[in-house]
Short mmCIF file of C-alpha atoms and ligand atoms in Angstrom, two decimals:
data_model
loop_
_atom_site.label_atom_id
_atom_site.label_comp_id
_atom_site.label_asym_id
_atom_site.label_seq_id
_atom_site.Cartn_x
_atom_site.Cartn_y
_atom_site.Cartn_z
CA MET A 1 39.49 -38.75 -5.44
CA ILE A 2 39.57 -37.86 -9.16
CA PRO A 3 42.97 -36.31 -10.07
CA PHE A 4 42.66 -32.70 -11.29
CA THR A 5 44.61 -31.86 -14.46
CA MET A 6 44.87 -28.43 -16.07
CA HIS A 7 44.50 -28.40 -19.85
CA GLY A 8 45.93 -26.07 -22.49
CA SER A 9 43.97 -23.60 -24.67
CA HIS A 10 44.70 -23.35 -28.36
CA ILE A 11 43.27 -20.76 -30.76
CA LEU A 12 42.15 -23.09 -33.53
CA SER A 13 40.73 -20.57 -35.99
CA THR A 14 39.26 -17.10 -36.49
CA GLY A 15 36.64 -15.41 -38.66
CA SER A 16 35.17 -11.96 -39.18
CA ALA A 17 32.40 -10.06 -40.92
CA VAL A 18 31.58 -6.41 -41.56
CA PRO A 19 28.50 -4.90 -43.25
CA GLU A 20 28.66 -3.77 -46.87
CA ILE A 21 27.45 -0.20 -46.38
CA CYS A 22 30.54 2.03 -46.22
CA ILE A 23 30.40 5.59 -44.90
CA ASN A 24 33.60 7.50 -45.53
CA ASN A 25 34.63 10.77 -43.89
CA ASP A 26 33.77 12.83 -46.96
CA LEU A 27 30.23 11.48 -46.94
CA LEU A 28 29.88 12.24 -43.22
CA SER A 29 31.13 15.76 -43.87
CA THR A 30 28.12 16.39 -46.11
CA VAL A 31 25.73 15.95 -43.17
CA LEU A 32 27.89 17.02 -40.21
CA ASP A 33 30.11 20.00 -39.43
CA THR A 34 33.29 17.93 -39.76
CA SER A 35 35.96 17.05 -42.32
CA ASP A 36 38.07 14.14 -43.50
CA LYS A 37 41.11 16.09 -42.29
CA TRP A 38 39.78 16.52 -38.73
CA ILE A 39 38.67 12.90 -38.39
CA SER A 40 41.69 11.24 -39.95
CA THR A 41 44.25 13.43 -38.14
CA ARG A 42 42.64 13.00 -34.71
CA THR A 43 41.63 9.34 -35.01
CA GLY A 44 43.19 7.63 -38.04
CA ILE A 45 39.68 6.68 -39.25
CA LYS A 46 38.87 7.13 -42.95
CA GLU A 47 35.68 5.05 -43.21
CA ARG A 48 33.36 2.79 -41.22
CA LYS A 49 30.94 -0.01 -42.19
CA ILE A 50 27.33 0.33 -41.06
CA ILE A 51 24.73 -2.38 -40.67
CA ALA A 52 21.72 -2.29 -43.06
CA GLU A 53 18.19 -1.86 -41.73
CA ASN A 54 17.24 -5.44 -42.56
CA GLN A 55 20.42 -6.88 -41.00
CA SER A 56 21.06 -7.76 -37.35
CA ILE A 57 24.07 -8.36 -35.16
CA ILE A 58 23.17 -12.07 -35.26
CA ASP A 59 23.61 -12.08 -39.07
CA LEU A 60 27.10 -10.60 -38.76
CA ALA A 61 28.06 -12.93 -35.90
CA ASN A 62 26.74 -15.90 -37.87
CA ILE A 63 28.99 -15.12 -40.86
CA ALA A 64 32.06 -14.62 -38.65
CA ALA A 65 31.31 -17.82 -36.70
CA ASN A 66 30.80 -19.92 -39.84
CA LYS A 67 34.12 -18.72 -41.24
CA ALA A 68 35.89 -19.73 -38.02
CA LEU A 69 34.12 -23.12 -37.98
CA HIS A 70 35.04 -23.73 -41.64
CA LYS A 71 38.71 -22.83 -41.11
CA GLY A 72 38.83 -24.97 -37.97
CA LEU A 73 37.24 -27.95 -39.81
CA LEU A 74 34.51 -28.12 -37.16
CA GLN A 75 30.76 -28.60 -37.39
CA PRO A 76 28.44 -26.34 -35.35
CA THR A 77 27.48 -29.43 -33.31
CA ASP A 78 31.14 -29.76 -32.20
CA LEU A 79 30.78 -26.57 -30.14
CA ASP A 80 30.31 -26.98 -26.38
CA LEU A 81 29.94 -23.31 -25.50
CA ILE A 82 29.29 -19.98 -27.23
CA LEU A 83 30.34 -16.76 -25.51
CA PHE A 84 28.82 -13.73 -27.23
CA SER A 85 30.49 -10.51 -26.25
CA THR A 86 28.39 -7.48 -27.17
CA SER A 87 27.02 -4.27 -25.69
CA THR A 88 24.50 -3.84 -28.50
CA PRO A 89 22.40 -7.00 -28.28
CA HIS A 90 19.59 -7.84 -30.63
CA ASP A 91 17.55 -8.72 -27.57
CA LEU A 92 18.20 -7.43 -24.03
CA PHE A 93 17.79 -11.00 -22.78
CA GLY A 94 20.86 -11.92 -24.83
CA SER A 95 22.13 -12.65 -28.33
CA ALA A 96 24.07 -15.86 -27.68
CA SER A 97 21.07 -18.18 -27.72
CA LYS A 98 19.85 -16.67 -31.01
CA LEU A 99 23.28 -17.26 -32.54
CA GLN A 100 23.32 -20.83 -31.18
CA TYR A 101 20.01 -21.46 -32.94
CA SER A 102 21.02 -19.79 -36.22
CA LEU A 103 24.25 -21.83 -36.33
CA GLY A 104 22.57 -25.09 -35.40
CA ALA A 105 25.03 -25.48 -32.53
CA THR A 106 22.61 -27.71 -30.67
CA ASN A 107 25.17 -29.10 -28.20
CA ALA A 108 26.46 -25.71 -27.08
CA ALA A 109 25.55 -23.76 -23.98
CA ALA A 110 25.47 -20.06 -24.82
CA PHE A 111 25.47 -16.77 -22.95
CA ASP A 112 26.35 -13.10 -23.41
CA ILE A 113 29.19 -11.10 -21.90
CA THR A 114 28.68 -7.33 -21.72
CA SER A 115 31.91 -5.47 -21.35
CA ALA A 116 32.08 -2.97 -24.22
CA CYS A 117 35.44 -2.79 -25.97
CA SER A 118 37.14 -5.11 -23.45
CA GLY A 119 34.50 -7.74 -24.12
CA PHE A 120 36.32 -10.00 -26.56
CA VAL A 121 39.46 -10.24 -24.39
CA ILE A 122 37.35 -10.91 -21.29
CA ALA A 123 35.36 -13.59 -23.15
CA LEU A 124 38.62 -15.19 -24.30
CA ILE A 125 39.85 -15.28 -20.69
CA VAL A 126 36.52 -16.75 -19.49
CA ALA A 127 36.67 -19.40 -22.23
CA HIS A 128 40.24 -20.23 -21.19
CA GLN A 129 38.98 -21.06 -17.66
CA PHE A 130 36.44 -23.58 -19.02
CA ILE A 131 39.13 -25.16 -21.22
CA GLN A 132 41.81 -25.25 -18.50
CA THR A 133 39.51 -27.02 -16.09
CA GLY A 134 38.62 -29.56 -18.76
CA ILE A 135 34.89 -28.76 -18.79
CA TYR A 136 34.67 -28.01 -22.52
CA ASN A 137 36.62 -28.94 -25.67
CA ASN A 138 35.53 -26.36 -28.27
CA ILE A 139 34.39 -22.84 -27.41
CA LEU A 140 33.24 -20.21 -29.90
CA ILE A 141 34.01 -16.67 -28.78
CA ILE A 142 32.24 -13.83 -30.58
CA GLY A 143 32.97 -10.11 -30.31
CA ALA A 144 30.28 -8.15 -32.15
CA ASP A 145 28.78 -4.68 -31.90
CA THR A 146 26.54 -2.41 -33.93
CA LEU A 147 27.09 0.93 -32.22
CA SER A 148 25.80 2.72 -35.33
CA GLN A 149 22.34 1.91 -33.89
CA TRP A 150 23.17 3.56 -30.55
CA VAL A 151 25.02 6.76 -31.44
CA ASP A 152 23.47 10.13 -32.14
CA TRP A 153 24.23 10.72 -35.82
CA SER A 154 23.98 14.47 -35.27
CA ASP A 155 26.71 14.43 -32.58
CA ARG A 156 30.01 14.92 -34.42
CA THR A 157 32.05 14.25 -31.27
CA THR A 158 30.97 10.60 -31.07
CA CYS A 159 29.33 9.27 -34.26
CA ILE A 160 32.45 9.74 -36.39
CA LEU A 161 34.30 7.17 -34.25
CA PHE A 162 32.19 4.06 -34.53
CA GLY A 163 31.45 1.29 -37.02
CA ASP A 164 29.79 -2.14 -36.94
CA GLY A 165 31.28 -5.61 -37.21
CA ALA A 166 31.76 -9.09 -35.78
CA GLY A 167 34.79 -11.27 -35.10
CA ALA A 168 35.06 -14.87 -33.98
CA ALA A 169 37.66 -17.22 -32.54
CA ILE A 170 37.47 -20.88 -31.58
CA LEU A 171 39.36 -21.95 -28.49
CA GLN A 172 40.13 -25.66 -28.30
CA LYS A 173 41.38 -27.94 -25.52
CA LYS A 174 44.92 -29.16 -26.27
CA GLN A 175 47.93 -30.37 -24.31
CA GLN A 176 49.98 -27.31 -25.19
CA ASN A 177 48.80 -23.96 -23.86
CA ASP A 178 48.89 -20.85 -26.11
CA ILE A 179 47.71 -18.44 -23.40
CA LEU A 180 50.71 -17.22 -21.44
CA ALA A 181 49.20 -14.58 -19.13
CA PHE A 182 46.15 -12.39 -18.65
CA GLU A 183 44.49 -9.85 -16.39
CA ILE A 184 41.10 -8.12 -16.16
CA ASN A 185 40.53 -4.72 -14.52
CA THR A 186 37.50 -2.58 -13.70
CA ASP A 187 37.08 0.96 -12.36
CA GLY A 188 33.37 1.55 -11.96
CA SER A 189 33.94 4.95 -10.33
CA GLU A 190 34.66 6.33 -13.83
CA SER A 191 31.74 4.67 -15.62
CA GLN A 192 30.18 8.05 -16.44
CA GLN A 193 33.05 8.78 -18.87
CA LEU A 194 31.52 6.49 -21.48
CA SER A 195 27.99 5.17 -21.31
CA ILE A 196 24.65 4.40 -22.94
CA ASN A 197 22.37 5.09 -19.99
CA TYR A 198 18.92 3.82 -19.24
CA LYS A 199 16.43 6.61 -19.94
CA TYR A 200 14.26 7.13 -16.84
CA PRO A 201 10.68 8.31 -17.34
CA THR A 202 10.31 12.10 -17.17
CA LYS A 203 8.62 13.14 -13.94
CA THR A 204 5.21 14.78 -14.24
CA ASN A 205 3.31 16.76 -11.61
CA SER A 206 0.16 14.81 -12.20
CA LYS A 207 -1.24 12.58 -9.48
CA PRO A 208 0.44 9.19 -9.26
CA ASN A 209 -1.46 6.80 -11.44
CA ILE A 210 -0.46 3.18 -11.31
CA ASN A 211 -1.64 2.49 -14.86
CA LYS A 212 0.29 5.46 -16.24
CA GLN A 213 3.41 4.33 -14.39
CA PHE A 214 3.19 0.87 -15.86
CA ILE A 215 2.62 2.25 -19.35
CA ALA A 216 5.65 4.55 -18.95
CA LYS A 217 7.80 1.70 -17.67
CA SER A 218 6.79 -0.63 -20.46
CA SER A 219 8.15 1.70 -23.15
CA GLN A 220 11.62 2.42 -21.79
CA GLN A 221 14.51 3.37 -23.99
CA TYR A 222 18.18 4.19 -23.69
CA GLU A 223 20.02 7.46 -24.08
CA TYR A 224 22.45 7.91 -26.96
CA LEU A 225 26.08 6.99 -26.37
CA THR A 226 27.87 9.74 -24.43
CA MET A 227 31.63 10.01 -24.02
CA ASN A 228 34.23 12.26 -22.44
CA GLY A 229 36.80 11.70 -25.18
CA LYS A 230 39.72 13.33 -23.42
CA GLU A 231 39.23 11.32 -20.21
CA VAL A 232 38.81 8.05 -22.11
CA TYR A 233 41.97 8.84 -24.05
CA LYS A 234 43.96 9.52 -20.84
CA PHE A 235 42.56 6.37 -19.22
CA ALA A 236 43.57 4.19 -22.18
CA VAL A 237 47.13 5.45 -22.55
CA SER A 238 47.82 5.20 -18.82
CA LYS A 239 46.21 1.84 -17.94
CA VAL A 240 46.92 -0.29 -21.03
CA PRO A 241 50.77 -0.16 -21.02
CA TYR A 242 50.75 -0.94 -17.29
CA SER A 243 48.39 -3.89 -17.78
CA ILE A 244 50.49 -5.41 -20.60
CA THR A 245 53.63 -4.92 -18.50
CA ASN A 246 51.92 -6.76 -15.61
CA CYS A 247 51.19 -9.68 -17.93
CA LEU A 248 54.80 -9.73 -19.15
CA HIS A 249 56.01 -9.81 -15.52
CA THR A 250 54.21 -13.10 -14.91
CA THR A 251 56.24 -14.67 -17.74
CA SER A 252 59.94 -14.54 -18.61
CA LEU A 253 59.14 -12.30 -21.61
CA LYS A 254 60.04 -8.63 -22.13
CA ALA A 255 58.32 -6.04 -24.32
CA LYS A 256 60.98 -6.61 -26.99
CA ASP A 257 59.79 -10.25 -27.26
CA ILE A 258 56.33 -9.16 -28.40
CA THR A 259 55.93 -9.91 -32.11
CA TRP A 260 52.57 -8.13 -32.46
CA LEU A 261 50.79 -5.57 -30.34
CA LEU A 262 47.03 -5.82 -30.91
CA LEU A 263 45.04 -3.14 -29.11
CA HIS A 264 41.35 -2.33 -29.27
CA GLN A 265 41.07 -0.17 -32.41
CA ALA A 266 39.71 3.02 -30.78
CA ASN A 267 42.03 5.70 -32.10
CA GLN A 268 45.33 5.52 -34.02
CA ARG A 269 46.86 8.03 -31.59
CA ILE A 270 46.06 5.70 -28.67
CA LEU A 271 47.78 2.83 -30.50
CA GLU A 272 50.86 5.00 -31.11
CA THR A 273 51.08 6.33 -27.57
CA VAL A 274 50.70 2.89 -25.96
CA ALA A 275 53.29 1.38 -28.34
CA ASN A 276 55.65 4.26 -27.58
CA LYS A 277 55.27 3.76 -23.82
CA LEU A 278 56.05 0.05 -24.22
CA GLN A 279 58.94 0.90 -26.60
CA ILE A 280 57.37 -1.27 -29.30
CA PRO A 281 58.00 -0.02 -32.88
CA MET A 282 54.91 0.81 -34.97
CA ASP A 283 55.69 -1.91 -37.53
CA LYS A 284 54.76 -4.41 -34.79
CA VAL A 285 51.38 -2.75 -34.13
CA LEU A 286 48.35 -4.23 -35.87
CA SER A 287 45.99 -1.51 -37.08
CA ASN A 288 42.94 -1.52 -39.35
CA ILE A 289 41.09 1.40 -37.75
CA GLU A 290 41.35 3.33 -41.03
CA PHE A 291 38.76 1.01 -42.64
CA TYR A 292 36.35 0.18 -39.82
CA GLY A 293 36.56 2.84 -37.09
CA ASN A 294 35.91 1.62 -33.56
CA THR A 295 33.84 -1.58 -33.76
CA SER A 296 33.91 -2.04 -29.97
CA ALA A 297 33.98 -5.75 -28.98
CA ALA A 298 34.54 -6.72 -32.63
CA SER A 299 37.68 -4.68 -33.24
CA ILE A 300 40.23 -7.11 -31.77
CA PRO A 301 38.89 -10.33 -33.34
CA ILE A 302 38.49 -8.62 -36.75
CA ALA A 303 42.11 -7.42 -36.63
CA LEU A 304 43.29 -10.82 -35.38
CA ASP A 305 41.46 -12.60 -38.20
CA GLU A 306 42.83 -10.23 -40.84
CA ALA A 307 46.39 -10.46 -39.53
CA PHE A 308 46.25 -14.26 -39.44
CA SER A 309 44.54 -14.60 -42.85
CA THR A 310 47.05 -12.29 -44.54
CA GLY A 311 50.01 -14.20 -43.11
CA HIS A 312 51.18 -11.46 -40.77
CA ILE A 313 50.83 -13.66 -37.69
CA CYS A 314 53.00 -16.78 -37.89
CA ASN A 315 53.67 -19.84 -35.79
CA GLN A 316 55.20 -19.05 -32.37
CA ASP A 317 54.60 -15.29 -32.64
CA VAL A 318 53.94 -13.63 -29.29
CA ILE A 319 50.86 -11.40 -29.43
CA ALA A 320 50.03 -8.91 -26.68
CA ILE A 321 46.32 -8.07 -26.85
CA ALA A 322 44.50 -5.42 -24.82
CA GLY A 323 40.90 -4.25 -24.80
CA PHE A 324 39.72 -1.12 -22.99
CA GLY A 325 36.64 1.02 -22.80
CA ALA A 326 33.31 1.58 -21.10
CA GLY A 327 32.92 0.36 -17.56
CA LEU A 328 35.59 1.49 -17.32
CA THR A 329 37.18 -1.87 -18.02
CA TRP A 330 40.47 -2.99 -19.46
CA ALA A 331 41.89 -6.46 -20.01
CA SER A 332 45.11 -7.87 -21.45
CA ILE A 333 46.18 -11.28 -22.64
CA LEU A 334 49.52 -12.63 -23.91
CA ILE A 335 49.31 -15.37 -26.51
CA GLN A 336 51.94 -17.49 -28.21
CA TRP A 337 50.33 -18.28 -31.55
CA SER A 338 50.61 -21.89 -32.70
CA THR A 339 49.52 -23.10 -36.11
CA ILE A 340 50.91 -26.63 -35.97
CA GLU A 341 48.88 -29.68 -35.04
CA GLN A 342 49.74 -30.65 -31.44
N1 LIG B 1 34.81 17.41 -36.51
C1 LIG B 1 35.28 18.66 -36.35
N2 LIG B 1 35.48 19.22 -35.14
C2 LIG B 1 35.18 18.47 -34.06
C3 LIG B 1 34.67 17.15 -34.16
C4 LIG B 1 34.48 16.63 -35.45
N3 LIG B 1 34.01 15.39 -35.67
N4 LIG B 1 34.49 16.66 -32.93
C5 LIG B 1 34.86 17.61 -32.07
N5 LIG B 1 35.27 18.72 -32.74
C6 LIG B 1 35.76 19.99 -32.23
C7 LIG B 1 35.32 20.23 -30.81
O1 LIG B 1 34.04 20.85 -30.79
C8 LIG B 1 36.40 21.15 -30.31
O2 LIG B 1 36.17 22.44 -30.78
P1 LIG B 1 36.47 23.72 -29.84
O3 LIG B 1 37.95 23.67 -29.57
O4 LIG B 1 36.03 24.86 -30.70
O5 LIG B 1 35.64 23.51 -28.61
C9 LIG B 1 37.66 20.64 -31.01
O6 LIG B 1 37.19 19.90 -32.15
C10 LIG B 1 38.51 19.73 -30.15
O7 LIG B 1 37.67 18.73 -29.58
P2 LIG B 1 38.22 17.70 -28.53
O8 LIG B 1 37.09 16.89 -28.01
O9 LIG B 1 39.09 18.43 -27.55
O10 LIG B 1 39.15 16.79 -29.47
P3 LIG B 1 40.21 15.71 -29.06
O11 LIG B 1 41.53 16.10 -29.55
O12 LIG B 1 40.09 15.31 -27.62
O13 LIG B 1 39.75 14.47 -29.94
C11 LIG B 1 38.62 12.36 -29.75
C12 LIG B 1 38.49 13.89 -29.71
C13 LIG B 1 39.07 11.94 -31.11
C14 LIG B 1 37.24 11.76 -29.47
C15 LIG B 1 39.63 11.90 -28.70
O14 LIG B 1 39.38 12.53 -27.46
C16 LIG B 1 39.62 10.40 -28.50
O15 LIG B 1 39.87 9.65 -29.40
N6 LIG B 1 39.39 9.95 -27.29
C17 LIG B 1 39.31 8.52 -27.01
C18 LIG B 1 37.97 8.03 -27.38
C19 LIG B 1 37.87 6.53 -27.39
O16 LIG B 1 38.82 5.85 -27.62
N7 LIG B 1 36.65 6.07 -27.16
C20 LIG B 1 36.32 4.70 -27.32
C21 LIG B 1 36.53 3.86 -26.12
S1 LIG B 1 36.02 2.27 -26.50
C22 LIG B 1 34.45 1.88 -25.98
O17 LIG B 1 34.28 1.32 -24.92
C23 LIG B 1 33.23 2.19 -26.83
#
């Protein structure tokens, strides 16, 4: 019998990319009945970056991935697996294989994970399983979304919140394990609180006609993003502190041992309320929502990349990360950052 050994996961490197087009609150206020004051007071958002018409989510993901590969001193052919977390794919059959091709990552298997704003954390946890069991050595995890293409730009209650972007991390098999604890949760009974629904054909009174039905079915679309903001807010501030506390309980760590709290960047008030419930001071909370808005699956890896690149995150720091959003889903992971060669 072959002996079974568990391996450690190490975050080797990160990368990120956002589009160049910047829409600030003042600009939005010229086309919508809103104001910089309303948006920034209620959400903390001042501007968001929006993808250009000739740009795709694959372009953004490619830039983020190449930065992570470069920093990790890896070639695309060193990758064994690509996990592409997005809810706004370039192709409903998946974006991961297109990214694999554009990177030239010819040795990597690749597939998508759809889990909205929890997607990056869930993909990180999935990647950790493949590393722990020794199946793969180098896994690229992408969190990318372009919700600007899915929101109704005349709906001031939703469009002001979102921006586009991509973040990447490379998880590598090592002896030492950086991932201390994790959990994933789902409550499908509340999925209607935040969704982009399939648009069913409108019923007509005409006689059923098989050709017409096929024509109708072949041109399906999706509704715009809809959200019950108050319910999503309540969900986030109640579930996320509990989930992080659960993760802490499986280790010997306490909330005071957390060096950085990195939450999905949905709303500054959510970040403050969750931090307050965990009794974590705001100077330990990573936030860049002011510049990007809610970039869904991209928000956590973009913030992680920025915090690491600017020297905020240091060796041995404990980072509590939580994603939450449509599904409803929420997922937490505790990481002890290591920058030294093991
Ligand atoms: N500008 C000006 N006024 C506005 C705007 C706007 N952009 N949007 C709404 N209003 C008005 C409303 O019409 C309402 O007016 P009324 O009182 O005359 O009816 C008033 O402002 C208050 O609206 P509320 O919806 O009650 O505002 P609230 O304080 O709840 O803030 C917000 C709304 C910011 C959306 C908040 O509920 C929130 O952040 N919720 C969480 C959302 C979230 O995090 N979603 C992402 C999840 S991640 C994912 O999976 C994609």
